[in-house]
């Protein structure tokens, strides 16, 4: 298994580093988006303080963690379907499917690099925030952060696998991705605390895993909460994974079977 | 019970039908469309070590057949075994024992080197990392690409890319190798080199399953061929077997003189003669082309002498694969 994980990561790193300009543009993009929120904080930061007392009262730190860890939502939601789509478009999916390696392994291991790159991006966000914009990361609880991160990846990935099932059959037009990416950005507390929204919108945000994930991440990093103090976020994340992951796995196998029946496994 | 020892590939009553896609309105109206039958009760038995070709016009079902045998598509009905493994129940077993060589250049990662591509696919074939590197080196040597192995795939010529496809197909030292038009888009010299390479693989005892439009290539390489048309197997066998299916046996070409109309009628009425073709050559000479039952040349010749014909030359010939293909794919047999 480790040979395969290594092979997939090596392949993806080699391909990613062959596009050198892309890496630098991504880095500068990150820096500029941080800068935008830094100046927004300068302008309106103090008015947001009453809503942000649970996280230390600082809007810039709040939003920095929001944008850093929302990238895991994108990675979880999109990487699996992207692997299938790219493989179908490039023609490499068929070449992999002709080997004894199971399709689930191919999809899972092909996504590892995406999560590693996302982790590096999140760390860079935090590092830039800490080094250049004075965000205090000194009190972060590493264990809590790691637990929340793992649960976040599992919860988001379960929706991502569900999304991949649609891509397997329909190729384009994936309702899971559409539904979660738009609703999570608006209602999940990425750019503003959910408390500023009307009650009925807050109720919707409670059924999105990103709401619990970002809340727990902020409390773990900015306030140093221990895992036991985060159970109100950790339990819903476990619940999402426990319900959606089995459903996603069954859906994925049904989708592969259907694609093999209608002969569209490698179509695009 | 299917014999798992004698045959590399065995299909019994294989049927594949595809649902037809419905447009937006048909979907919401619930309109049902009749499925398209791609393969219709295909029965094939391909022995271990055989070089077998599948011929057929576009849309005959060749690609569907290959994809079912490689577990990329599931059959609708029937039993299919490859190297003793059931393609539905044990797809993993099938894939450990086969290799696929296609003419699709897109089945590689263009931004990494040929060697890196091969090591990656070798690991997917369950080799350890170190063994994968060794195996990649071995297959690169087999196809003669060692010197270019560390160049990016995107820099390779068409011929080199096709050789890489062979190298990839051989990574797991497969018992059965599937070749999907392996010389398409190659220049004559490169195609010749590939055919030579295929002959050498066949001598190693591998079963080779070739789908091609190139009849000369099939004729040169394959011991037996199947001709597919509209999803049905129209004929299976050696070129001679298929020729017999169409003509009962042999074709006799005679150049004669002294032939009158009653003579032609007399020859046509012989029970061993299927048909007589007549072509005037000038100077009273005529070329007769007779389709005969096997082993009846002497009967026809003695009858010709009885009719008083003067025979200037005789020649027998088998139908070419091109003639067989044309006949089998333009009419029901």
Coordinates of C-alpha atoms in Angstrom, one line a residue:
Chain A
X1 CA 0.0 0.0 0.0
X2 CA 2.8 2.4 0.9
X3 CA 4.4 1.8 -2.5
X4 CA 1.2 2.9 -4.1
X5 CA 0.8 6.0 -1.9
X6 CA 4.4 7.0 -2.7
X7 CA 3.9 6.4 -6.4
X8 CA 0.8 8.6 -6.6
X9 CA 2.4 11.4 -4.6
X10 CA 5.6 11.2 -6.6
X11 CA 3.6 11.4 -9.9
X12 CA 1.6 14.3 -8.7
X13 CA 4.5 16.3 -7.3
X14 CA 6.5 15.8 -10.5
X15 CA 3.6 17.0 -12.6
X16 CA 2.8 19.9 -10.3
X17 CA 6.4 21.1 -10.2
X18 CA 6.6 21.0 -14.0
X19 CA 4.2 24.0 -14.0
X20 CA 6.6 26.4 -12.2
X21 CA 4.7 29.6 -12.8
X22 CA 1.5 28.2 -11.4
X23 CA 3.2 27.7 -8.0
X24 CA 4.4 31.3 -7.8
X25 CA 1.1 32.8 -9.0
X26 CA -0.8 30.7 -6.3
X27 CA 1.5 32.1 -3.6
X28 CA 1.0 35.7 -4.7
X29 CA -2.7 35.1 -5.0
X30 CA -2.7 34.0 -1.3
X31 CA -0.7 37.1 -0.3
X32 CA -3.1 39.5 -2.0
X33 CA -6.2 37.9 -0.6
X34 CA -4.8 38.2 2.9
X35 CA -4.0 41.8 2.2
X36 CA -7.6 42.5 1.2
X37 CA -8.9 41.1 4.4
X38 CA -6.2 42.9 6.4
X39 CA -7.4 46.3 5.1
X40 CA -11.1 45.4 5.5
X41 CA -10.2 44.6 9.2
X42 CA -8.5 48.0 9.5
X43 CA -11.7 49.7 8.2
X44 CA -14.5 47.7 9.9
X45 CA -12.7 45.5 12.4
X46 CA -13.8 47.2 15.6
X47 CA -17.5 47.0 14.6
X48 CA -17.3 43.2 14.3
X49 CA -15.7 42.8 17.7
X50 CA -18.9 42.1 19.6
X51 CA -19.7 39.1 17.4
X52 CA -16.1 37.7 17.7
X53 CA -15.6 37.7 21.4
X54 CA -15.6 33.9 21.5
X55 CA -12.6 33.9 19.2
X56 CA -10.7 36.7 20.8
X57 CA -12.4 39.6 19.1
X58 CA -10.1 40.1 16.1
X59 CA -11.7 40.0 12.7
X60 CA -8.5 39.5 10.7
X61 CA -7.5 36.4 12.7
X62 CA -11.1 35.1 12.3
X63 CA -11.2 35.4 8.6
X64 CA -7.6 34.2 8.1
X65 CA -8.5 30.8 9.7
X66 CA -11.8 30.9 7.7
X67 CA -10.0 31.2 4.3
X68 CA -7.1 28.9 5.3
X69 CA -9.3 26.0 6.3
X70 CA -12.1 26.5 3.8
X71 CA -9.5 25.2 1.3
X72 CA -10.0 21.8 2.9
X73 CA -13.6 22.0 2.0
X74 CA -12.6 22.5 -1.7
X75 CA -10.1 19.7 -1.5
X76 CA -12.5 17.3 0.1
X77 CA -15.4 18.2 -2.2
X78 CA -13.6 18.5 -5.5
X79 CA -10.4 16.4 -5.5
X80 CA -12.1 13.0 -6.0
X81 CA -14.4 14.1 -8.8
X82 CA -11.4 16.1 -10.3
X83 CA -9.3 12.9 -10.3
X84 CA -12.0 11.1 -12.3
X85 CA -12.7 14.0 -14.6
X86 CA -9.1 14.6 -15.3
X87 CA -8.4 10.9 -15.9
X88 CA -11.4 10.7 -18.3
X89 CA -10.2 13.8 -20.2
X90 CA -6.5 12.9 -20.3
X91 CA -7.2 9.2 -21.1
X92 CA -5.1 8.0 -18.1
X93 CA -8.1 6.7 -16.2
X94 CA -8.4 3.7 -18.5
X95 CA -4.7 3.0 -18.2
X96 CA -5.0 2.8 -14.4
X97 CA -8.2 0.8 -14.4
X98 CA -6.6 -1.9 -16.5
X99 CA -4.3 -2.6 -13.6
X100 CA -5.2 -4.8 -10.6
X101 CA -5.4 -1.7 -8.4
X102 CA -9.0 -1.1 -7.3
X103 CA -10.7 2.0 -8.6
X104 CA -11.4 3.2 -5.0
X105 CA -7.7 3.0 -4.2
X106 CA -6.9 4.9 -7.4
X107 CA -9.3 7.7 -6.5
X108 CA -8.3 7.9 -2.9
X109 CA -4.5 7.9 -3.5
X110 CA -4.8 10.3 -6.4
X111 CA -6.4 12.8 -3.9
X112 CA -3.6 12.6 -1.4
X113 CA -1.4 15.2 -3.1
X114 CA -4.4 17.6 -3.2
X115 CA -4.7 17.3 0.6
X116 CA -1.0 17.8 1.1
X117 CA -1.0 20.8 -1.1
X118 CA -4.0 22.2 0.7
X119 CA -2.3 21.6 4.1
X120 CA 0.8 23.5 2.8
X121 CA -1.5 26.3 1.6
X122 CA -3.3 26.5 5.0
X123 CA 0.1 26.5 6.9
X124 CA 1.3 29.3 4.5
X125 CA -1.8 31.3 5.3
X126 CA -1.2 31.0 9.0
X127 CA 2.5 31.7 8.6
X128 CA 2.0 34.8 6.5
X129 CA -0.7 36.0 9.0
X130 CA 1.6 35.3 12.0
X131 CA 4.8 36.7 10.5
X132 CA 3.6 39.7 8.6
X133 CA 0.2 40.7 10.0
X134 CA 0.6 40.0 13.7
X135 CA -1.9 37.2 14.1
X136 CA -1.2 35.5 17.5
X137 CA -0.9 31.8 17.0
X138 CA 1.1 31.2 20.2
X139 CA -1.8 29.7 22.2
X140 CA -2.8 27.2 19.5
X141 CA -3.6 23.7 20.8
X142 CA -1.9 21.4 18.3
X143 CA -3.7 18.2 19.4
X144 CA -7.1 19.8 19.0
X145 CA -6.1 21.3 15.7
X146 CA -5.0 17.9 14.4
X147 CA -8.1 16.1 15.6
X148 CA -10.4 18.7 14.0
X149 CA -8.4 18.7 10.8
X150 CA -8.7 14.9 10.5
X151 CA -12.4 15.0 11.2
X152 CA -12.8 17.9 8.8
X153 CA -11.0 16.0 6.0
X154 CA -13.1 12.9 6.6
X155 CA -16.4 14.8 6.7
X156 CA -15.7 16.9 3.6
X157 CA -14.3 13.9 1.8
X158 CA -17.5 11.9 2.3
X159 CA -19.4 14.6 0.5
X160 CA -16.6 14.6 -2.1
X161 CA -17.0 10.9 -2.8
X162 CA -20.7 11.4 -3.1
X163 CA -20.0 14.1 -5.6
X164 CA -17.6 11.8 -7.5
X165 CA -20.4 9.3 -7.9
X166 CA -22.4 11.9 -9.9
X167 CA -19.3 12.8 -12.0
X168 CA -18.8 9.1 -12.7
X169 CA -22.3 8.9 -14.3
X170 CA -23.1 12.4 -15.5
X171 CA -19.6 13.7 -16.2
X172 CA -20.6 17.3 -15.8
X173 CA -23.1 18.8 -13.5
X174 CA -22.7 17.7 -9.9
X175 CA -25.5 18.7 -7.5
X176 CA -23.5 17.9 -4.3
X177 CA -20.6 20.1 -5.2
X178 CA -22.9 22.9 -6.3
X179 CA -25.0 22.7 -3.2
X180 CA -22.2 22.5 -0.7
X181 CA -19.7 24.9 -2.2
X182 CA -22.2 27.7 -2.6
X183 CA -24.0 27.2 0.7
X184 CA -20.9 26.6 2.8
X185 CA -19.2 29.8 1.6
X186 CA -22.3 31.8 2.4
X187 CA -23.6 30.2 5.5
X188 CA -20.6 28.3 7.0
X189 CA -19.0 31.2 8.8
X190 CA -16.0 31.6 6.5
X191 CA -16.0 35.4 6.2
X192 CA -18.3 36.4 9.0
X193 CA -19.7 34.8 12.1
X194 CA -23.0 33.0 11.6
X195 CA -24.5 35.0 14.4
X196 CA -24.9 38.0 12.1
X197 CA -27.4 36.1 10.0
X198 CA -31.1 35.8 10.7
X199 CA -32.2 32.8 12.9
X200 CA -33.6 30.9 9.9
X201 CA -30.3 31.1 8.0
X202 CA -28.4 30.1 11.1
X203 CA -30.5 27.0 11.3
X204 CA -29.4 26.1 7.8
X205 CA -25.8 26.7 8.7
X206 CA -26.1 24.1 11.5
X207 CA -26.6 21.3 9.0
X208 CA -23.3 22.2 7.2
X209 CA -20.1 20.4 8.4
X210 CA -18.0 23.5 7.7
X211 CA -19.8 25.5 10.4
X212 CA -18.5 23.1 13.1
X213 CA -15.2 22.6 11.5
X214 CA -14.3 26.3 11.3
X215 CA -15.7 27.0 14.8
X216 CA -13.6 24.2 16.3
X217 CA -10.5 25.3 14.3
X218 CA -10.8 28.9 15.5
X219 CA -11.3 27.9 19.1
X220 CA -8.3 25.4 18.9
X221 CA -5.9 27.8 17.2
X222 CA -6.9 31.2 18.6
X223 CA -8.1 30.2 22.1
X224 CA -6.1 27.0 22.6
X225 CA -9.2 24.9 23.5
X226 CA -8.5 21.3 24.4
X227 CA -10.3 18.5 22.6
X228 CA -12.7 18.0 25.5
X229 CA -13.9 21.6 25.2
X230 CA -14.7 21.1 21.5
X231 CA -17.1 18.2 21.8
X232 CA -20.0 20.4 20.7
X233 CA -18.2 20.7 17.3
X234 CA -16.4 17.3 17.2
X235 CA -19.5 15.2 17.8
X236 CA -21.4 16.7 14.8
X237 CA -18.4 16.2 12.6
X238 CA -18.2 12.6 13.6
X239 CA -21.9 12.3 13.0
X240 CA -21.7 13.7 9.5
X241 CA -18.9 11.3 8.7
X242 CA -20.7 8.3 10.2
X243 CA -23.8 8.9 8.2
X244 CA -22.5 10.3 4.9
X245 CA -19.3 8.2 4.4
X246 CA -21.0 4.8 4.2
X247 CA -23.7 6.3 1.9
X248 CA -20.9 7.8 -0.2
X249 CA -19.0 4.6 -0.5
X250 CA -22.1 2.6 -1.5
X251 CA -23.1 5.3 -4.0
X252 CA -19.6 5.3 -5.5
X253 CA -19.6 1.5 -6.1
X254 CA -23.1 1.7 -7.6
X255 CA -21.9 4.5 -9.8
X256 CA -18.9 2.5 -11.0
X257 CA -21.1 -0.5 -11.7
X258 CA -23.6 1.6 -13.6
X259 CA -20.7 3.2 -15.6
X260 CA -19.3 -0.2 -16.4
X261 CA -22.8 -1.4 -17.5
X262 CA -23.4 1.6 -19.8
X263 CA -19.8 1.6 -21.1
X264 CA -19.1 5.1 -20.0
X265 CA -16.5 4.6 -17.4
X266 CA -13.8 6.4 -19.3
X267 CA -16.0 8.6 -21.4
X268 CA -15.9 12.4 -21.0
Chain B
X1 CA -18.2 -25.8 -17.0
X2 CA -15.7 -23.5 -18.8
X3 CA -12.3 -25.1 -19.4
X4 CA -9.8 -22.8 -17.6
X5 CA -6.7 -24.6 -18.7
X6 CA -6.9 -24.9 -22.5
X7 CA -8.3 -21.4 -23.3
X8 CA -7.0 -18.0 -22.6
X9 CA -10.2 -16.4 -23.6
X10 CA -13.7 -18.0 -23.7
X11 CA -17.0 -16.3 -24.3
X12 CA -20.3 -18.1 -24.3
X13 CA -23.5 -16.3 -25.4
X14 CA -21.9 -12.9 -24.8
X15 CA -24.4 -10.1 -25.3
X16 CA -23.8 -6.4 -24.7
X17 CA -26.5 -3.8 -25.1
X18 CA -26.1 -0.2 -24.3
X19 CA -29.0 2.0 -23.1
X20 CA -29.5 4.9 -25.5
X21 CA -29.0 8.4 -24.0
X22 CA -32.3 10.4 -23.6
X23 CA -32.5 14.1 -24.2
X24 CA -33.9 16.5 -21.7
X25 CA -37.5 16.2 -22.9
X26 CA -37.4 12.4 -23.3
X27 CA -36.0 12.2 -19.7
X28 CA -38.9 14.1 -18.2
X29 CA -41.5 12.5 -20.4
X30 CA -40.2 9.1 -19.3
X31 CA -39.7 8.1 -22.9
X32 CA -38.0 4.7 -23.1
X33 CA -35.5 4.1 -25.9
X34 CA -34.6 0.7 -27.3
X35 CA -31.1 -0.3 -26.2
X36 CA -28.4 -0.7 -28.9
X37 CA -27.0 -4.2 -29.2
X38 CA -23.2 -4.0 -29.5
X39 CA -22.5 -7.7 -29.2
X40 CA -25.0 -10.4 -30.1
X41 CA -24.4 -13.9 -28.7
X42 CA -20.6 -13.9 -29.3
X43 CA -19.0 -17.3 -28.8
X44 CA -15.2 -17.4 -28.9
X45 CA -12.6 -19.9 -27.8
X46 CA -9.0 -18.7 -28.0
X47 CA -6.3 -21.1 -27.0
X48 CA -3.3 -20.3 -24.9
X49 CA -0.4 -19.0 -26.9
X50 CA -2.6 -18.2 -29.9
X51 CA -2.2 -15.1 -32.0
X52 CA -5.8 -14.2 -32.6
X53 CA -7.2 -11.3 -34.6
X54 CA -10.6 -9.6 -34.5
X55 CA -11.6 -7.8 -37.7
X56 CA -14.7 -5.8 -38.4
X57 CA -15.8 -2.5 -39.8
X58 CA -16.4 0.6 -37.6
X59 CA -19.2 -0.1 -35.1
X60 CA -18.8 -3.9 -35.4
X61 CA -18.3 -4.3 -31.7
X62 CA -14.5 -4.8 -31.6
X63 CA -13.9 -2.1 -28.9
X64 CA -16.8 -3.3 -26.8
X65 CA -15.5 -6.9 -26.9
X66 CA -12.0 -5.8 -25.9
X67 CA -13.3 -3.6 -23.1
X68 CA -15.4 -6.5 -21.7
X69 CA -12.4 -8.8 -21.8
X70 CA -10.3 -6.2 -20.0
X71 CA -13.1 -5.7 -17.4
X72 CA -13.7 -2.0 -18.3
X73 CA -17.3 -2.8 -19.4
X74 CA -19.6 -5.4 -17.9
X75 CA -21.5 -7.8 -20.2
X76 CA -25.3 -7.8 -20.3
X77 CA -25.6 -11.6 -20.7
X78 CA -23.4 -14.6 -21.1
X79 CA -20.2 -16.0 -19.6
X80 CA -16.8 -14.5 -20.2
X81 CA -13.5 -15.9 -18.9
X82 CA -10.0 -14.6 -19.4
X83 CA -7.1 -16.7 -18.3
X84 CA -9.6 -18.7 -16.2
X85 CA -11.0 -15.7 -14.4
X86 CA -14.6 -14.7 -14.7
X87 CA -14.7 -11.0 -15.9
X88 CA -17.7 -10.2 -13.7
X89 CA -16.9 -12.1 -10.5
X90 CA -13.1 -11.7 -10.5
X91 CA -12.1 -8.7 -12.5
X92 CA -9.0 -8.2 -10.3
X93 CA -7.8 -11.7 -11.3
X94 CA -8.3 -10.9 -14.9
X95 CA -6.3 -7.7 -14.6
X96 CA -3.4 -9.4 -12.9
X97 CA -3.0 -11.6 -16.0
X98 CA -3.5 -9.2 -18.9
X99 CA -1.9 -6.2 -20.6
X100 CA -3.5 -3.7 -22.9
X101 CA -1.7 -1.9 -25.7
X102 CA -3.7 0.8 -27.4
X103 CA -2.8 3.4 -29.9
X104 CA -4.1 6.1 -27.6
X105 CA -1.1 8.4 -26.8
X106 CA -3.2 9.9 -24.0
X107 CA -2.8 7.0 -21.7
X108 CA 0.5 8.4 -20.4
X109 CA 1.4 11.4 -18.3
X110 CA 3.0 13.8 -20.8
X111 CA 4.8 15.9 -18.2
X112 CA 6.9 13.1 -16.7
X113 CA 9.5 10.9 -18.2
X114 CA 8.9 7.6 -19.9
X115 CA 10.6 5.8 -17.1
X116 CA 8.6 7.6 -14.4
X117 CA 5.4 6.6 -16.3
X118 CA 6.4 3.0 -16.4
X119 CA 7.5 2.8 -12.7
X120 CA 4.1 4.4 -11.7
X121 CA 2.1 1.9 -13.7
X122 CA 4.4 -1.0 -12.6
X123 CA 3.5 -0.1 -8.9
X124 CA -0.2 -0.1 -9.9
X125 CA 0.5 -3.6 -11.2
X126 CA 1.4 -4.6 -7.6
X127 CA 5.2 -4.4 -8.0
X128 CA 7.1 -3.0 -5.0
X129 CA 8.9 0.3 -5.7
X130 CA 12.3 -1.3 -6.2
X131 CA 10.9 -4.1 -8.4
X132 CA 8.9 -1.6 -10.3
X133 CA 12.1 0.3 -11.2
X134 CA 13.7 -3.0 -12.3
X135 CA 10.7 -4.0 -14.4
X136 CA 10.5 -0.6 -16.0
X137 CA 14.2 -0.9 -17.0
X138 CA 13.5 -4.4 -18.4
X139 CA 10.6 -3.5 -20.6
X140 CA 12.4 -0.3 -21.8
X141 CA 15.2 -2.7 -22.9
X142 CA 12.7 -5.0 -24.6
X143 CA 11.2 -2.2 -26.7
X144 CA 14.6 -0.5 -27.2
X145 CA 13.9 2.8 -25.5
X146 CA 16.6 2.8 -22.8
X147 CA 18.4 5.8 -24.1
X148 CA 15.3 8.0 -24.2
X149 CA 13.8 6.7 -21.0
X150 CA 14.5 9.8 -18.9
X151 CA 13.1 12.3 -21.4
X152 CA 9.6 13.7 -20.9
X153 CA 6.9 11.6 -22.6
X154 CA 5.7 14.7 -24.5
X155 CA 9.0 14.8 -26.4
X156 CA 8.6 11.3 -27.9
X157 CA 7.8 10.6 -31.6
X158 CA 4.7 8.7 -32.5
X159 CA 6.7 5.5 -32.9
X160 CA 8.4 5.9 -29.5
X161 CA 5.0 6.6 -27.9
X162 CA 3.7 3.3 -29.4
X163 CA 6.7 1.5 -28.1
X164 CA 6.0 2.9 -24.7
X165 CA 2.5 1.6 -25.0
X166 CA 3.9 -1.9 -25.5
X167 CA 6.3 -1.4 -22.6
X168 CA 3.4 -0.5 -20.4
X169 CA 1.4 -3.5 -21.6
X170 CA 4.2 -5.8 -20.7
X171 CA 4.9 -4.5 -17.2
X172 CA 3.1 -7.4 -15.4
X173 CA 4.5 -10.0 -17.9
X174 CA 0.9 -10.8 -18.9
X175 CA -0.4 -14.2 -20.1
X176 CA -2.6 -12.4 -22.5
X177 CA -1.9 -9.2 -24.3
X178 CA -4.7 -7.2 -25.9
X179 CA -3.7 -5.0 -28.8
X180 CA -6.0 -2.3 -30.1
X181 CA -4.8 -1.2 -33.5
X182 CA -1.2 -1.0 -32.4
X183 CA 0.2 0.2 -35.7
X184 CA -2.4 2.9 -36.4
X185 CA -0.7 6.2 -37.2
X186 CA 2.7 4.6 -37.6
X187 CA 4.9 5.0 -40.7
X188 CA 5.5 1.8 -42.7
X189 CA 9.0 1.2 -41.2
X190 CA 7.8 1.7 -37.6
X191 CA 4.8 -0.5 -38.2
X192 CA 7.0 -3.2 -39.7
X193 CA 9.2 -3.0 -36.6
X194 CA 6.2 -3.4 -34.3
X195 CA 5.0 -6.4 -36.3
X196 CA 8.4 -8.0 -36.0
X197 CA 8.2 -7.4 -32.2
X198 CA 4.8 -8.9 -32.0
X199 CA 5.9 -12.1 -33.8
X200 CA 8.7 -12.4 -31.2
X201 CA 6.2 -12.0 -28.3
X202 CA 4.0 -14.6 -29.8
X203 CA 6.9 -17.0 -29.9
X204 CA 7.3 -16.5 -26.1
X205 CA 3.9 -18.3 -25.7
X206 CA 1.8 -15.3 -24.9
X207 CA -1.8 -15.2 -26.1
X208 CA -2.2 -12.2 -28.3
X209 CA -5.6 -10.7 -29.1
X210 CA -5.4 -8.1 -31.9
X211 CA -8.2 -5.9 -33.1
X212 CA -7.3 -4.1 -36.3
X213 CA -8.6 -2.7 -39.6
X214 CA -5.3 -3.6 -41.2
X215 CA -6.1 -6.8 -43.1
X216 CA -2.6 -7.3 -44.4
X217 CA -1.3 -7.1 -40.8
X218 CA -3.9 -9.6 -39.6
X219 CA -3.1 -11.9 -42.4
X220 CA 0.6 -11.7 -41.7
X221 CA 0.4 -12.1 -37.9
X222 CA -2.7 -14.0 -36.9
X223 CA -3.2 -17.8 -36.9
X224 CA -7.0 -17.3 -36.7
X225 CA -9.3 -14.4 -37.0
X226 CA -12.9 -13.6 -36.1
X227 CA -14.8 -11.3 -38.4
X228 CA -17.4 -9.2 -36.4
X229 CA -20.2 -7.4 -38.1
X230 CA -23.1 -5.7 -36.4
X231 CA -22.1 -7.3 -33.1
X232 CA -22.2 -10.9 -34.5
X233 CA -19.3 -13.2 -35.2
X234 CA -19.7 -13.9 -39.0
X235 CA -16.8 -16.3 -39.1
X236 CA -13.9 -17.6 -37.0
X237 CA -10.9 -19.6 -38.2
X238 CA -7.8 -19.5 -40.2
X239 CA -7.8 -17.6 -43.5
X240 CA -8.3 -21.0 -45.3
X241 CA -11.2 -21.9 -43.0
X242 CA -12.9 -18.7 -43.7
X243 CA -12.3 -19.0 -47.4
X244 CA -13.9 -22.4 -47.3
X245 CA -16.9 -21.0 -45.6
X246 CA -17.5 -18.8 -48.6
X247 CA -16.5 -21.1 -51.5
X248 CA -16.5 -24.6 -50.2
X249 CA -12.9 -24.9 -51.0
X250 CA -10.7 -23.7 -53.8
X251 CA -10.6 -21.3 -56.7
X252 CA -9.3 -22.6 -60.0
X253 CA -8.1 -20.3 -62.7
X254 CA -7.8 -21.7 -66.2
X255 CA -6.7 -20.1 -69.4
X256 CA -8.3 -22.1 -72.2
X257 CA -9.2 -21.9 -75.9
X258 CA -11.9 -23.7 -77.9
X259 CA -14.6 -22.8 -75.4
X260 CA -18.2 -22.8 -76.7
X261 CA -21.3 -21.7 -74.8
X262 CA -22.5 -25.3 -74.1
X263 CA -19.1 -26.0 -72.5
X264 CA -19.7 -23.2 -69.9
X265 CA -23.1 -24.6 -69.2
X266 CA -21.7 -28.1 -68.8
X267 CA -19.1 -26.9 -66.3
X268 CA -21.7 -24.9 -64.4
X269 CA -23.9 -28.0 -64.0
X270 CA -21.1 -30.0 -62.3
X271 CA -22.0 -30.7 -58.7
X272 CA -18.4 -29.8 -57.5
X273 CA -18.6 -26.3 -59.2
X274 CA -20.2 -23.4 -57.3
X275 CA -19.7 -20.7 -59.9
X276 CA -17.9 -20.0 -63.2
X277 CA -16.5 -16.7 -64.2
X278 CA -15.6 -16.0 -67.8
X279 CA -13.2 -13.3 -69.1
X280 CA -12.2 -13.0 -72.7
X281 CA -8.4 -12.5 -73.3
X282 CA -8.4 -12.1 -77.1
X283 CA -7.1 -14.4 -79.7
X284 CA -9.8 -17.0 -78.8
X285 CA -8.4 -17.4 -75.3
X286 CA -10.6 -17.2 -72.3
X287 CA -9.9 -17.1 -68.6
X288 CA -12.2 -19.2 -66.5
X289 CA -12.5 -18.6 -62.7
X290 CA -14.2 -21.6 -61.0
X291 CA -15.1 -21.8 -57.4
X292 CA -14.9 -25.5 -56.5
X293 CA -15.4 -27.9 -53.7
X294 CA -12.2 -28.9 -52.0
X295 CA -10.2 -31.6 -53.8
X296 CA -12.2 -31.4 -57.0
X297 CA -9.6 -29.8 -59.3
X298 CA -8.8 -33.0 -61.1
X299 CA -12.5 -33.7 -61.8
X300 CA -12.9 -30.3 -63.4
X301 CA -9.8 -30.6 -65.4
X302 CA -10.8 -34.0 -66.9
X303 CA -14.2 -32.6 -67.7
X304 CA -12.6 -29.7 -69.5
X305 CA -10.5 -32.1 -71.5
X306 CA -13.6 -34.1 -72.4
X307 CA -15.2 -30.9 -73.7
X308 CA -12.2 -30.5 -76.1
X309 CA -10.8 -27.5 -74.4
X310 CA -7.2 -26.6 -74.9
X311 CA -5.7 -25.8 -71.5
X312 CA -2.9 -23.2 -71.6
X313 CA -2.4 -22.6 -67.9
X314 CA -3.9 -23.6 -64.6
X315 CA -3.6 -22.0 -61.2
X316 CA -5.4 -22.5 -57.9
X317 CA -5.7 -19.8 -55.3
X318 CA -7.3 -19.1 -51.9
X319 CA -9.6 -16.2 -51.3
X320 CA -7.7 -13.2 -49.8
X321 CA -8.6 -12.0 -46.3
X322 CA -9.7 -8.8 -48.0
X323 CA -12.2 -10.7 -50.1
X324 CA -13.4 -12.7 -47.1
X325 CA -13.8 -9.6 -45.0
X326 CA -15.7 -7.9 -47.8
X327 CA -18.0 -10.8 -48.2
X328 CA -18.6 -11.4 -44.5
X329 CA -19.2 -7.8 -43.7
X330 CA -21.5 -6.9 -46.6
X331 CA -23.9 -9.8 -46.4
X332 CA -25.3 -12.2 -43.8
X333 CA -23.6 -15.5 -43.9

